[in-house]
Coordinates of C-alpha atoms in Angstrom, one line a residue:
Chain A
X262 CA 24.9 195.0 404.3
X263 CA 24.1 192.1 402.1
X264 CA 27.6 191.2 400.6
X265 CA 26.2 188.3 398.7
X266 CA 23.8 190.5 396.9
X267 CA 26.5 193.0 396.0
X268 CA 28.8 190.2 394.8
X269 CA 25.9 188.8 392.7
X270 CA 25.2 192.2 391.2
X271 CA 28.9 192.7 390.4
X272 CA 29.2 189.3 388.7
X273 CA 26.0 189.9 386.8
X274 CA 27.4 193.2 385.5
X275 CA 30.7 191.6 384.6
X276 CA 29.1 188.8 382.7
X277 CA 26.8 191.3 380.9
X278 CA 29.8 193.5 379.9
X279 CA 31.9 190.5 378.7
X280 CA 29.0 189.2 376.5
X281 CA 28.1 192.6 375.2
X282 CA 31.6 193.8 374.4
X283 CA 31.9 192.1 371.0
X284 CA 28.2 193.0 370.3
X285 CA 29.0 196.6 371.0
X286 CA 32.0 196.7 368.6
X287 CA 30.6 194.7 365.7
X288 CA 26.9 195.7 365.8
X289 CA 27.9 199.3 366.6
X290 CA 30.3 199.4 363.7
X291 CA 27.9 197.8 361.3
X292 CA 25.1 200.2 362.2
X293 CA 27.6 203.1 361.8
X294 CA 29.1 202.2 358.5
X295 CA 26.5 200.1 356.5
X296 CA 23.2 201.0 355.0
X297 CA 20.7 198.2 354.5
X298 CA 17.0 197.7 354.2
X299 CA 15.3 197.7 357.5
X300 CA 18.2 199.5 359.3
X301 CA 15.7 201.9 360.9
X302 CA 13.8 199.0 362.3
X303 CA 16.9 197.4 363.7
X304 CA 17.9 200.7 365.3
X305 CA 14.4 201.0 366.7
X306 CA 14.5 197.5 368.2
X307 CA 17.8 198.2 369.8
X308 CA 16.4 201.3 371.4
X309 CA 13.2 199.6 372.6
X310 CA 14.4 198.6 376.1
X311 CA 15.1 202.3 376.7
X312 CA 11.5 203.4 376.3
X313 CA 9.5 200.4 377.6
X314 CA 8.7 200.3 381.3
X315 CA 11.0 197.7 382.9
X316 CA 8.0 195.7 384.2
X317 CA 6.5 195.4 380.7
X318 CA 9.9 194.4 379.3
X319 CA 10.4 192.0 382.1
X320 CA 7.0 190.5 381.6
X321 CA 7.7 189.7 378.0
X322 CA 11.1 188.3 378.8
X323 CA 9.5 186.1 381.5
X324 CA 7.1 184.8 378.8
X325 CA 9.8 184.5 376.2
X326 CA 12.3 182.6 378.5
X327 CA 9.7 180.7 380.6
X328 CA 9.3 177.0 380.8
X329 CA 6.6 177.0 378.1
X330 CA 8.6 179.0 375.6
X331 CA 10.8 177.4 372.9
X332 CA 13.9 179.0 374.5
X333 CA 12.9 178.0 378.0
X334 CA 12.1 174.4 376.9
X335 CA 15.4 174.1 375.1
X336 CA 17.3 175.3 378.1
X337 CA 15.3 172.8 380.3
X338 CA 16.2 170.0 378.0
X339 CA 19.9 171.0 377.9
X340 CA 20.6 171.7 381.6
X341 CA 17.7 170.0 383.4
X342 CA 16.5 173.2 385.1
X343 CA 14.5 176.2 384.0
X344 CA 16.1 179.4 382.8
X345 CA 13.9 182.0 384.6
X346 CA 14.5 182.5 388.3
X347 CA 18.2 181.5 387.8
X348 CA 21.4 183.5 387.5
X349 CA 21.8 182.5 383.9
X350 CA 18.3 183.7 383.1
X351 CA 19.3 187.1 384.7
X352 CA 22.3 187.2 382.4
X353 CA 20.2 186.6 379.3
X354 CA 17.7 189.3 380.4
X355 CA 20.5 191.7 381.3
X356 CA 22.2 191.3 377.9
X357 CA 19.0 192.1 376.1
X358 CA 17.9 195.1 378.2
X359 CA 21.4 196.5 378.0
X360 CA 21.6 196.5 374.2
X361 CA 20.9 200.2 373.8
X362 CA 23.5 201.1 376.3
X363 CA 26.1 198.8 374.7
X364 CA 25.4 199.7 371.1
X365 CA 24.5 203.4 370.9
X366 CA 27.7 205.0 372.3
X367 CA 29.9 202.6 370.2
X368 CA 27.8 203.4 367.1
X369 CA 28.3 207.1 367.6
X370 CA 32.0 206.6 368.1
X371 CA 32.3 204.6 364.9
X372 CA 30.2 207.2 363.0
X373 CA 32.6 209.9 364.1
X374 CA 35.5 208.3 362.2
X375 CA 35.7 209.9 358.7
X376 CA 35.1 207.4 356.0
X377 CA 38.3 208.5 354.3
X378 CA 40.2 207.0 357.2
X379 CA 38.7 203.6 356.5
X380 CA 39.5 204.0 352.9
X381 CA 43.0 205.1 353.7
X382 CA 43.4 202.0 355.8
X383 CA 42.3 199.8 352.9
X384 CA 44.5 201.6 350.4
X385 CA 47.4 201.2 352.9
X386 CA 46.8 197.4 352.5
X387 CA 45.1 196.8 355.9
X388 CA 42.5 194.0 355.7
X389 CA 39.1 195.0 357.2
X390 CA 39.9 193.2 360.5
X391 CA 43.4 194.8 360.7
X392 CA 41.9 198.1 359.9
X393 CA 39.4 197.6 362.8
X394 CA 42.2 196.7 365.2
X395 CA 44.8 199.3 364.1
X396 CA 42.7 202.3 363.0
X397 CA 39.1 202.1 364.1
X398 CA 39.3 200.7 367.6
X399 CA 42.1 203.0 368.7
X400 CA 39.9 205.9 367.6
X401 CA 36.5 204.5 368.8
X402 CA 37.5 203.0 372.1
X403 CA 36.4 205.8 374.3
X404 CA 32.9 205.2 372.9
X405 CA 33.2 201.5 373.4
X406 CA 34.4 202.0 377.0
X407 CA 31.5 204.4 377.6
X408 CA 29.2 201.8 376.4
X409 CA 30.6 199.2 378.7
X410 CA 30.6 201.5 381.7
X411 CA 27.0 202.4 381.1
X412 CA 26.1 198.8 380.7
X413 CA 27.9 197.9 383.9
X414 CA 26.4 200.8 386.0
X415 CA 22.9 200.2 384.5
X416 CA 23.1 196.4 385.3
X417 CA 24.0 197.2 388.9
X418 CA 20.9 199.4 389.3
X419 CA 18.3 197.5 387.3
X420 CA 15.3 196.5 389.4
X421 CA 12.1 195.9 387.5
X422 CA 13.3 193.4 385.0
X423 CA 15.4 191.5 387.5
X424 CA 12.4 191.2 389.8
X425 CA 10.2 190.0 387.0
X426 CA 12.7 187.5 385.5
X427 CA 14.6 186.5 388.6
X428 CA 12.5 187.1 391.6
X429 CA 14.5 187.5 394.8
X430 CA 16.3 184.2 395.5
X431 CA 19.3 184.8 397.8
X432 CA 22.6 183.9 396.2
X433 CA 20.9 183.2 392.8
X434 CA 18.9 186.2 391.7
X435 CA 18.8 188.7 394.6
X436 CA 20.9 191.6 393.3
X437 CA 21.8 194.6 395.4
X438 CA 18.9 196.6 394.0
X439 CA 16.4 193.9 395.1
X440 CA 18.1 193.6 398.5
X441 CA 17.7 197.3 399.1
X442 CA 14.0 197.0 398.3
X443 CA 13.7 194.0 400.6
X444 CA 15.4 195.9 403.4
X445 CA 13.1 198.9 403.0
X446 CA 10.1 196.5 403.1
X447 CA 11.4 195.2 406.4
X448 CA 11.8 198.7 407.8
X449 CA 15.6 198.2 408.0
X450 CA 16.4 201.7 406.7
X451 CA 20.0 201.5 408.0
X452 CA 21.0 198.5 405.9
X453 CA 19.1 200.0 402.9
X454 CA 21.0 203.3 403.4
X455 CA 24.4 201.6 403.5
X456 CA 23.8 199.5 400.4
X457 CA 22.4 202.5 398.5
X458 CA 25.5 204.5 399.4
X459 CA 27.8 201.7 398.3
X460 CA 25.9 201.5 395.0
X461 CA 26.2 205.3 394.5
X462 CA 29.9 205.2 395.3
X463 CA 30.6 202.4 392.8
X464 CA 28.5 204.0 390.0
X465 CA 30.1 207.4 390.6
X466 CA 33.6 205.9 390.6
X467 CA 33.2 204.0 387.3
X468 CA 31.6 207.0 385.5
X469 CA 34.2 209.5 386.7
X470 CA 37.0 207.2 385.7
X471 CA 35.6 206.8 382.2
X472 CA 35.2 210.6 381.7
X473 CA 38.8 211.2 382.9
X474 CA 40.1 208.5 380.5
X475 CA 38.2 209.9 377.5
X476 CA 39.4 213.4 378.2
X477 CA 43.0 212.1 378.2
X478 CA 42.6 210.3 374.9
X479 CA 41.0 213.4 373.4
X480 CA 44.0 215.5 374.4
X481 CA 46.4 212.9 373.0
X482 CA 44.7 213.1 369.5
X483 CA 44.6 216.9 369.6
X484 CA 40.9 217.0 369.3
Chain B
X14 CA 53.5 198.4 334.2
X15 CA 50.6 200.1 332.3
X16 CA 47.3 201.1 333.9
X17 CA 44.3 200.6 331.6
X18 CA 40.9 202.0 332.7
X19 CA 37.5 201.6 331.0
X20 CA 34.3 202.5 332.8
X21 CA 30.7 203.0 332.1
X22 CA 28.0 204.0 334.6
X23 CA 24.6 205.6 334.6
X24 CA 24.3 206.6 338.3
X25 CA 25.2 208.4 340.5
X26 CA 26.8 210.3 337.7
X27 CA 26.9 209.2 334.0
X28 CA 30.4 208.0 333.1
X29 CA 31.7 206.6 329.8
X30 CA 35.5 206.9 329.5
X31 CA 38.6 204.9 328.8
X32 CA 42.3 205.8 329.1
X33 CA 45.8 204.3 329.7
X34 CA 48.7 205.4 331.7
X35 CA 52.2 204.1 331.0
X36 CA 55.1 203.3 333.2
X37 CA 56.4 206.4 335.1
X38 CA 53.9 208.5 333.3
X39 CA 51.8 211.2 335.1
X40 CA 48.4 211.7 333.7
X41 CA 46.1 214.5 334.9
X42 CA 42.3 214.0 335.0
X43 CA 41.0 217.5 334.7
X44 CA 37.4 218.8 334.8
X45 CA 34.8 220.7 336.8
X46 CA 33.5 219.3 340.0
X47 CA 30.9 216.6 339.4
X48 CA 32.5 215.6 336.1
X49 CA 33.4 212.2 337.4
X50 CA 37.2 212.5 337.8
X51 CA 37.2 211.6 341.5
X52 CA 34.7 208.7 340.9
X53 CA 37.2 207.4 338.2
X54 CA 40.0 207.5 340.8
X55 CA 37.8 205.8 343.4
X56 CA 37.0 203.1 340.8
X57 CA 40.7 202.4 340.3
X58 CA 41.3 202.3 344.1
X59 CA 38.3 199.9 344.5
X60 CA 36.1 202.1 346.6
X61 CA 33.4 202.3 344.0
X62 CA 32.2 199.9 341.3
X63 CA 30.4 201.1 338.2
X64 CA 28.0 199.0 336.2
X65 CA 30.6 198.1 333.6
X66 CA 34.2 198.6 334.2
X67 CA 37.7 197.2 333.6
X68 CA 40.8 198.2 335.6
X69 CA 43.9 196.5 334.6
X70 CA 47.5 197.0 335.8
X71 CA 50.5 195.3 334.2
X72 CA 48.1 192.9 332.5
X73 CA 46.3 191.7 335.6
X74 CA 42.7 192.8 336.3
X75 CA 41.8 194.6 339.5
X76 CA 38.3 195.0 338.3
X77 CA 36.5 193.4 335.4
X78 CA 32.7 193.4 335.6
X79 CA 32.4 191.2 332.5
X80 CA 34.4 188.4 334.2
X81 CA 33.1 189.1 337.7
X82 CA 36.5 190.0 339.0
X83 CA 36.8 192.6 341.8
X84 CA 39.9 192.6 343.9
X85 CA 39.1 194.2 347.3
X86 CA 40.8 197.6 347.9
X87 CA 43.3 196.4 350.4
X88 CA 44.7 193.8 347.9
X89 CA 45.1 196.4 345.1
X90 CA 48.6 197.9 345.3
X91 CA 47.3 201.4 344.8
X92 CA 48.9 204.2 346.7
X93 CA 46.3 206.9 347.3
X94 CA 46.8 210.4 348.5
X95 CA 43.4 211.8 349.8
X96 CA 42.3 215.4 349.4
X97 CA 42.0 215.7 353.2
X98 CA 45.1 213.5 353.6
X99 CA 43.2 211.1 355.9
X100 CA 46.2 210.5 358.1
X101 CA 45.6 208.2 361.1
X102 CA 45.4 210.7 363.9
X103 CA 46.5 208.4 366.7
X104 CA 49.8 207.5 365.0
X105 CA 52.9 209.5 364.5
X106 CA 54.0 210.5 361.0
X107 CA 56.4 207.5 360.9
X108 CA 53.6 205.3 362.3
X109 CA 51.3 206.3 359.5
X110 CA 54.0 205.4 357.0
X111 CA 54.8 202.1 358.7
X112 CA 51.1 201.2 358.9
X113 CA 51.2 200.8 355.1
X114 CA 54.1 198.4 355.1
X115 CA 52.2 195.2 355.8
X116 CA 54.3 193.0 353.5
X117 CA 57.7 194.3 354.6
X118 CA 59.6 192.4 357.3
X119 CA 59.0 194.1 360.7
X120 CA 62.6 194.9 361.3
X121 CA 63.0 196.8 358.0
X122 CA 60.0 199.0 358.5
X123 CA 61.5 201.7 360.7
X124 CA 64.4 202.3 358.3
X125 CA 62.2 202.3 355.3
X126 CA 59.8 204.8 356.9
X127 CA 62.9 207.0 357.7
X128 CA 64.0 206.8 354.0
X129 CA 60.5 207.7 352.7
X130 CA 60.2 210.6 355.1
X131 CA 63.6 211.8 353.9
X132 CA 62.3 211.5 350.3
X133 CA 59.4 213.9 351.1
X134 CA 61.7 216.2 353.1
X135 CA 60.2 215.3 356.5
X136 CA 63.2 213.4 357.9
X137 CA 63.2 214.9 361.4
X138 CA 59.4 215.1 361.9
X139 CA 58.7 211.3 362.0
X140 CA 57.8 211.4 365.8
X141 CA 55.0 214.1 365.4
X142 CA 51.3 213.3 365.3
X143 CA 49.2 214.7 362.4
X144 CA 47.6 217.3 364.8
X145 CA 51.1 218.7 365.2
X146 CA 51.9 219.0 361.5
X147 CA 51.1 221.8 359.0
X148 CA 49.0 221.2 355.9
X149 CA 52.0 220.9 353.7
X150 CA 53.7 218.5 356.1
X151 CA 50.5 216.3 356.3
X152 CA 50.4 216.2 352.6
X153 CA 54.0 214.9 352.5
X154 CA 53.3 212.3 355.1
X155 CA 50.2 211.2 353.0
X156 CA 52.5 210.9 350.0
X157 CA 55.1 208.9 351.9
X158 CA 52.4 206.6 353.2
X159 CA 51.1 206.1 349.7
X160 CA 54.6 205.2 348.5
X161 CA 55.2 202.9 351.5
X162 CA 52.8 200.4 350.0
X163 CA 55.2 200.0 347.0
X164 CA 52.2 200.8 344.8
X165 CA 51.8 199.6 341.3
X166 CA 49.9 202.8 340.6
X167 CA 49.9 206.1 342.5
X168 CA 46.6 208.0 342.8
X169 CA 46.5 211.6 343.8
X170 CA 43.1 213.0 344.5
X171 CA 43.3 216.8 344.5
X172 CA 46.3 216.5 346.8
X173 CA 47.3 220.1 346.8
X174 CA 43.9 221.7 347.2
X175 CA 43.9 221.8 351.1
X176 CA 47.2 223.8 351.4
X177 CA 48.0 227.5 350.8
X178 CA 49.4 228.7 347.5
X179 CA 53.0 229.1 348.5
X180 CA 53.0 225.6 350.0
X181 CA 51.3 224.2 346.9
X182 CA 54.0 225.6 344.7
X183 CA 56.7 224.1 346.8
X184 CA 54.9 220.8 346.8
X185 CA 54.6 220.9 343.0
X186 CA 58.3 221.3 342.7
X187 CA 58.9 218.5 345.2
X188 CA 56.7 216.2 343.2
X189 CA 58.5 217.0 340.0
X190 CA 61.8 216.3 341.7
X191 CA 60.4 213.0 343.2
X192 CA 59.2 211.7 339.8
X193 CA 62.6 210.7 338.7
X194 CA 62.4 208.0 341.4
X195 CA 58.9 206.8 340.6
X196 CA 58.5 204.0 338.1
X197 CA 54.7 203.5 338.4
X198 CA 51.9 205.2 336.5
X199 CA 50.6 208.3 338.4
X200 CA 47.0 209.6 338.1
X201 CA 46.4 213.1 339.3
X202 CA 42.9 214.4 339.8
X203 CA 42.7 218.2 339.8
X204 CA 40.5 221.1 338.8
X205 CA 43.5 223.4 338.5
X206 CA 44.6 223.6 334.9
X207 CA 47.8 225.3 335.8
X208 CA 48.7 222.5 338.2
X209 CA 47.9 219.9 335.5
X210 CA 49.9 221.7 332.9
X211 CA 53.0 222.1 335.2
X212 CA 52.9 218.5 336.5
X213 CA 51.4 216.2 333.9
X214 CA 52.8 214.5 330.8
X215 CA 49.4 213.9 329.5
X216 CA 46.0 215.4 330.2
X217 CA 42.5 213.9 330.0
X218 CA 39.7 216.5 330.1
X219 CA 36.5 215.1 331.5
X220 CA 33.1 216.8 331.1
X221 CA 29.9 215.1 332.5
X222 CA 31.6 211.8 332.6
X223 CA 33.0 211.9 329.1
X224 CA 36.4 212.6 327.7
X225 CA 36.3 215.8 325.7
X226 CA 40.0 216.0 325.0
X227 CA 43.0 213.8 325.7
X228 CA 46.7 213.8 324.7
X229 CA 50.0 215.2 325.7
X230 CA 49.7 218.3 327.8
X231 CA 50.9 220.8 325.2
X232 CA 48.5 219.4 322.6
X233 CA 45.5 219.5 324.9
X234 CA 46.3 223.0 325.9
X235 CA 46.1 224.2 322.3
X236 CA 43.1 222.2 321.4
X237 CA 40.1 224.6 320.9
X238 CA 37.5 222.0 322.1
X239 CA 39.4 221.3 325.3
X240 CA 40.1 225.0 325.8
X241 CA 36.4 225.8 325.8
X242 CA 35.9 223.3 328.7
X243 CA 38.9 224.5 330.6
X244 CA 38.1 228.2 330.5
X245 CA 39.7 230.7 328.2
X246 CA 41.6 232.4 331.0
X247 CA 43.5 229.2 331.7
X248 CA 44.9 228.9 328.1
X249 CA 48.6 228.8 328.4
X250 CA 51.7 227.3 326.8
X251 CA 54.8 225.8 328.4
X252 CA 58.1 227.2 327.3
X253 CA 61.4 225.5 327.9
X254 CA 64.1 227.8 329.3
X255 CA 67.5 227.5 330.8
X256 CA 68.7 229.6 333.7
X257 CA 71.7 231.7 332.7
X258 CA 72.1 234.3 335.4
X259 CA 70.8 235.7 338.7
X260 CA 70.5 239.5 338.0
X261 CA 71.3 242.0 340.7
X262 CA 67.9 243.6 340.4
X263 CA 66.1 240.5 341.8
X264 CA 65.2 238.9 338.5
X265 CA 66.5 235.7 336.9
X266 CA 67.6 235.6 333.3
X267 CA 66.7 232.5 331.3
X268 CA 67.5 231.6 327.7
X269 CA 64.7 230.4 325.5
X270 CA 64.7 229.4 321.8
X271 CA 63.2 232.9 321.0
X272 CA 65.6 235.0 323.0
X273 CA 66.4 235.8 326.7
X274 CA 63.6 236.4 329.2
X275 CA 63.7 237.7 332.8
X276 CA 61.5 236.3 335.4
X277 CA 60.9 237.0 339.1
X278 CA 63.8 235.5 341.1
X279 CA 64.0 231.7 340.8
X280 CA 65.8 229.7 343.4
X281 CA 67.8 227.9 340.7
X282 CA 71.4 227.4 339.7
X283 CA 72.7 228.5 336.3
X284 CA 72.3 225.8 333.7
X285 CA 69.1 224.3 335.2
X286 CA 66.3 223.7 332.8
X287 CA 62.8 224.9 333.6
X288 CA 59.4 224.9 332.0
X289 CA 57.6 228.2 332.2
X290 CA 53.8 228.4 332.0
X291 CA 52.8 231.5 329.9
X292 CA 49.2 232.5 330.0
X293 CA 47.8 233.3 326.6
X294 CA 45.9 236.4 327.7
X295 CA 49.2 238.0 329.1
X296 CA 51.0 237.9 325.8
X297 CA 51.1 240.9 323.4
X298 CA 52.0 240.4 319.8
X299 CA 53.9 242.9 317.6
X300 CA 54.9 242.8 313.9
X301 CA 57.7 245.4 314.3
X302 CA 60.7 244.9 316.7
X303 CA 59.2 246.7 319.8
X304 CA 61.2 249.6 321.4
X305 CA 60.7 251.8 324.4
X306 CA 58.5 249.2 326.2
X307 CA 58.5 248.5 329.9
X308 CA 58.1 244.8 329.1
X309 CA 61.5 243.2 328.8
X310 CA 60.7 239.8 327.5
X311 CA 60.5 239.8 323.7
X312 CA 60.5 236.5 322.0
X313 CA 60.8 236.2 318.2
X314 CA 58.9 233.5 316.3
X315 CA 56.5 232.7 313.5
X316 CA 52.7 232.4 313.5
X317 CA 51.6 228.8 313.3
X318 CA 47.8 229.1 313.4
X319 CA 45.2 231.7 314.0
X320 CA 42.0 230.3 315.5
X321 CA 39.0 232.5 315.8
X322 CA 37.0 232.1 319.0
X323 CA 33.3 232.5 319.5
X324 CA 33.6 236.0 320.9
X325 CA 35.8 238.9 319.9
X326 CA 39.0 237.0 320.4
X327 CA 41.4 234.9 318.4
X328 CA 44.0 232.5 319.6
X329 CA 47.4 232.8 317.9
X330 CA 49.9 230.0 318.2
X331 CA 53.5 231.2 317.7
X332 CA 56.4 228.8 317.1
X333 CA 59.5 229.8 319.1
X334 CA 62.2 227.4 318.2
X335 CA 60.9 223.9 319.1
X336 CA 58.4 225.4 321.5
X337 CA 55.1 227.1 321.0
X338 CA 53.6 229.9 322.9
X339 CA 50.0 231.2 322.6
X340 CA 48.5 234.6 322.6
X341 CA 44.9 235.6 323.0
X342 CA 44.3 238.8 321.2
X343 CA 41.2 240.5 319.7
X344 CA 40.1 239.8 316.2
X345 CA 40.4 243.5 315.5
X346 CA 44.1 243.5 316.5
X347 CA 44.7 240.4 314.5
X348 CA 43.3 242.0 311.4
X349 CA 45.3 245.2 311.9
X350 CA 48.5 243.2 312.2
X351 CA 47.5 240.9 309.2
X352 CA 48.6 237.8 311.1
X353 CA 48.8 234.7 309.0
X354 CA 50.5 231.4 309.4
X355 CA 54.2 231.7 308.5
X356 CA 54.4 235.4 309.3
X357 CA 57.2 236.5 311.6
X358 CA 56.0 238.1 314.9
X359 CA 57.3 239.3 318.2
X360 CA 55.7 238.1 321.4
X361 CA 55.9 240.4 324.4
X362 CA 55.6 239.2 328.0
X363 CA 55.6 241.1 331.3
X364 CA 58.0 239.6 333.8
X365 CA 55.5 240.1 336.5
X366 CA 52.8 238.1 334.7
X367 CA 54.6 234.8 335.4
X368 CA 53.7 233.6 338.8
X369 CA 56.2 231.6 340.9
X370 CA 54.0 228.5 340.6
X371 CA 54.1 228.7 336.9
X372 CA 57.8 227.7 336.7
X373 CA 58.8 224.2 337.3
X374 CA 62.1 222.5 337.0
X375 CA 62.4 220.1 334.1
X376 CA 63.0 216.4 334.7
X377 CA 63.8 213.6 332.3
X378 CA 60.2 212.3 332.7
X379 CA 58.7 215.7 333.0
X380 CA 58.8 216.5 329.3
X381 CA 55.7 215.7 327.4
X382 CA 56.1 213.6 324.3
X383 CA 53.2 213.3 321.9

């Protein structure tokens, strides 16, 4: 059992969730309530990580974040080391490939709020931010929580992109999914089995908890 | 505190109208669906902006496209009751009311919510969530929430259309009772002429975005142009009457300027003044004093005008004291009776033709003045 890899995966997932939470709320809400030119394109781009093979996506990320790219060069200037093959690089890649999981469920949840409720909030004198806090988030939070749980679980399990962008550096980029692969390559089926079981247990626990929570909220609102 | 509205638009529906609502006045915007009445209301509230528009309350502009002024909806003190009530489902009834009290000190809110819920007869249901309330109760919460804002104008968007008829009639009465305590202009959007006639001081009839008739309710209801738009079966007059007795047979006796009438039992004390909506097609006219009829309500008056319609009917306005009632009869009958302005006539009305919802208690502000 590679505890370091598990810890790395959990902290990668936590960072991804923390960074994507505001994105989930504000982008999800904007896509749900606004119409603008090129909205279809934006929605398509958000969904792209879902349909591309992880190796293809990882390849482009490697190129886009690498030492010769503007982003990579900027990072190198700023911190004195490259972005790819580091934990920070993994976080950036993770945030990007989790966009569909973070935005979609939140967007659906905001779409389910009748527009008249937003108008009622405004005509009750609530500013847009207060309306978001007092009316929309209390109604949409099961969707936002689902988004965060999916993001968390998906980050724990992601393999192809992590391998492409991060490689397998112990303590830096070797996540639990990579560690399992390494163990299998080394014919250490027992360790691979233990780690897989732990991953299954964590994923199952998070998803079951979310469903139970949403069901409780649904009952409270009489839906 | 006068509300002045002027708007012009080409799309999504053509609009070109202008009206004013005075302090404590209730104006009804009436018209078929798609005529632009809800769009007008949404413009006042700030949820829609036409090409050219001006909305002004007590001299300050909420919207003026010429001067590029547009106050965002949450800064307009407009209380809005939505057709589907739009209550916040995660808050209790009291919570919904409190949510609209942004500018009241926090410690005063609970008491004020209690007072408003009492005002709409929901004093003991403040702890319930919308899912646990009936349609009529939700409507009352929506009204209390709209008033919690201390609005400069109260906007009612088909507020009675989502409840059953009995509830609607009770809510009408409650609104009439509540009006004595409201000092702001009230704009009611409705497609129900009867509702408008019972509730409104003035009516604005809108057809394809244009005003086809406007004025005090009684005048609009006898204006042939407006009547064509409203539908002939909706033509009716409002008659003032005072409750004199509850009869043993289940009827209520009321005194009008043209004599006594009996109506299906009203829950009212003797002496109370009511306005009774009398549908023109339910009224029979007679030159001679009628005898041996089942109809008990016989009002004596004088013909004011005889207006021929496009079809076989004519509309006869009959003065009964200070009031007027209207009768729709056939041209044939009119010729046979030789009805002319100034002629005495008896108007006959079946007790059972007056629905419960067509009787409303009179309030100081509830009487239309031209």
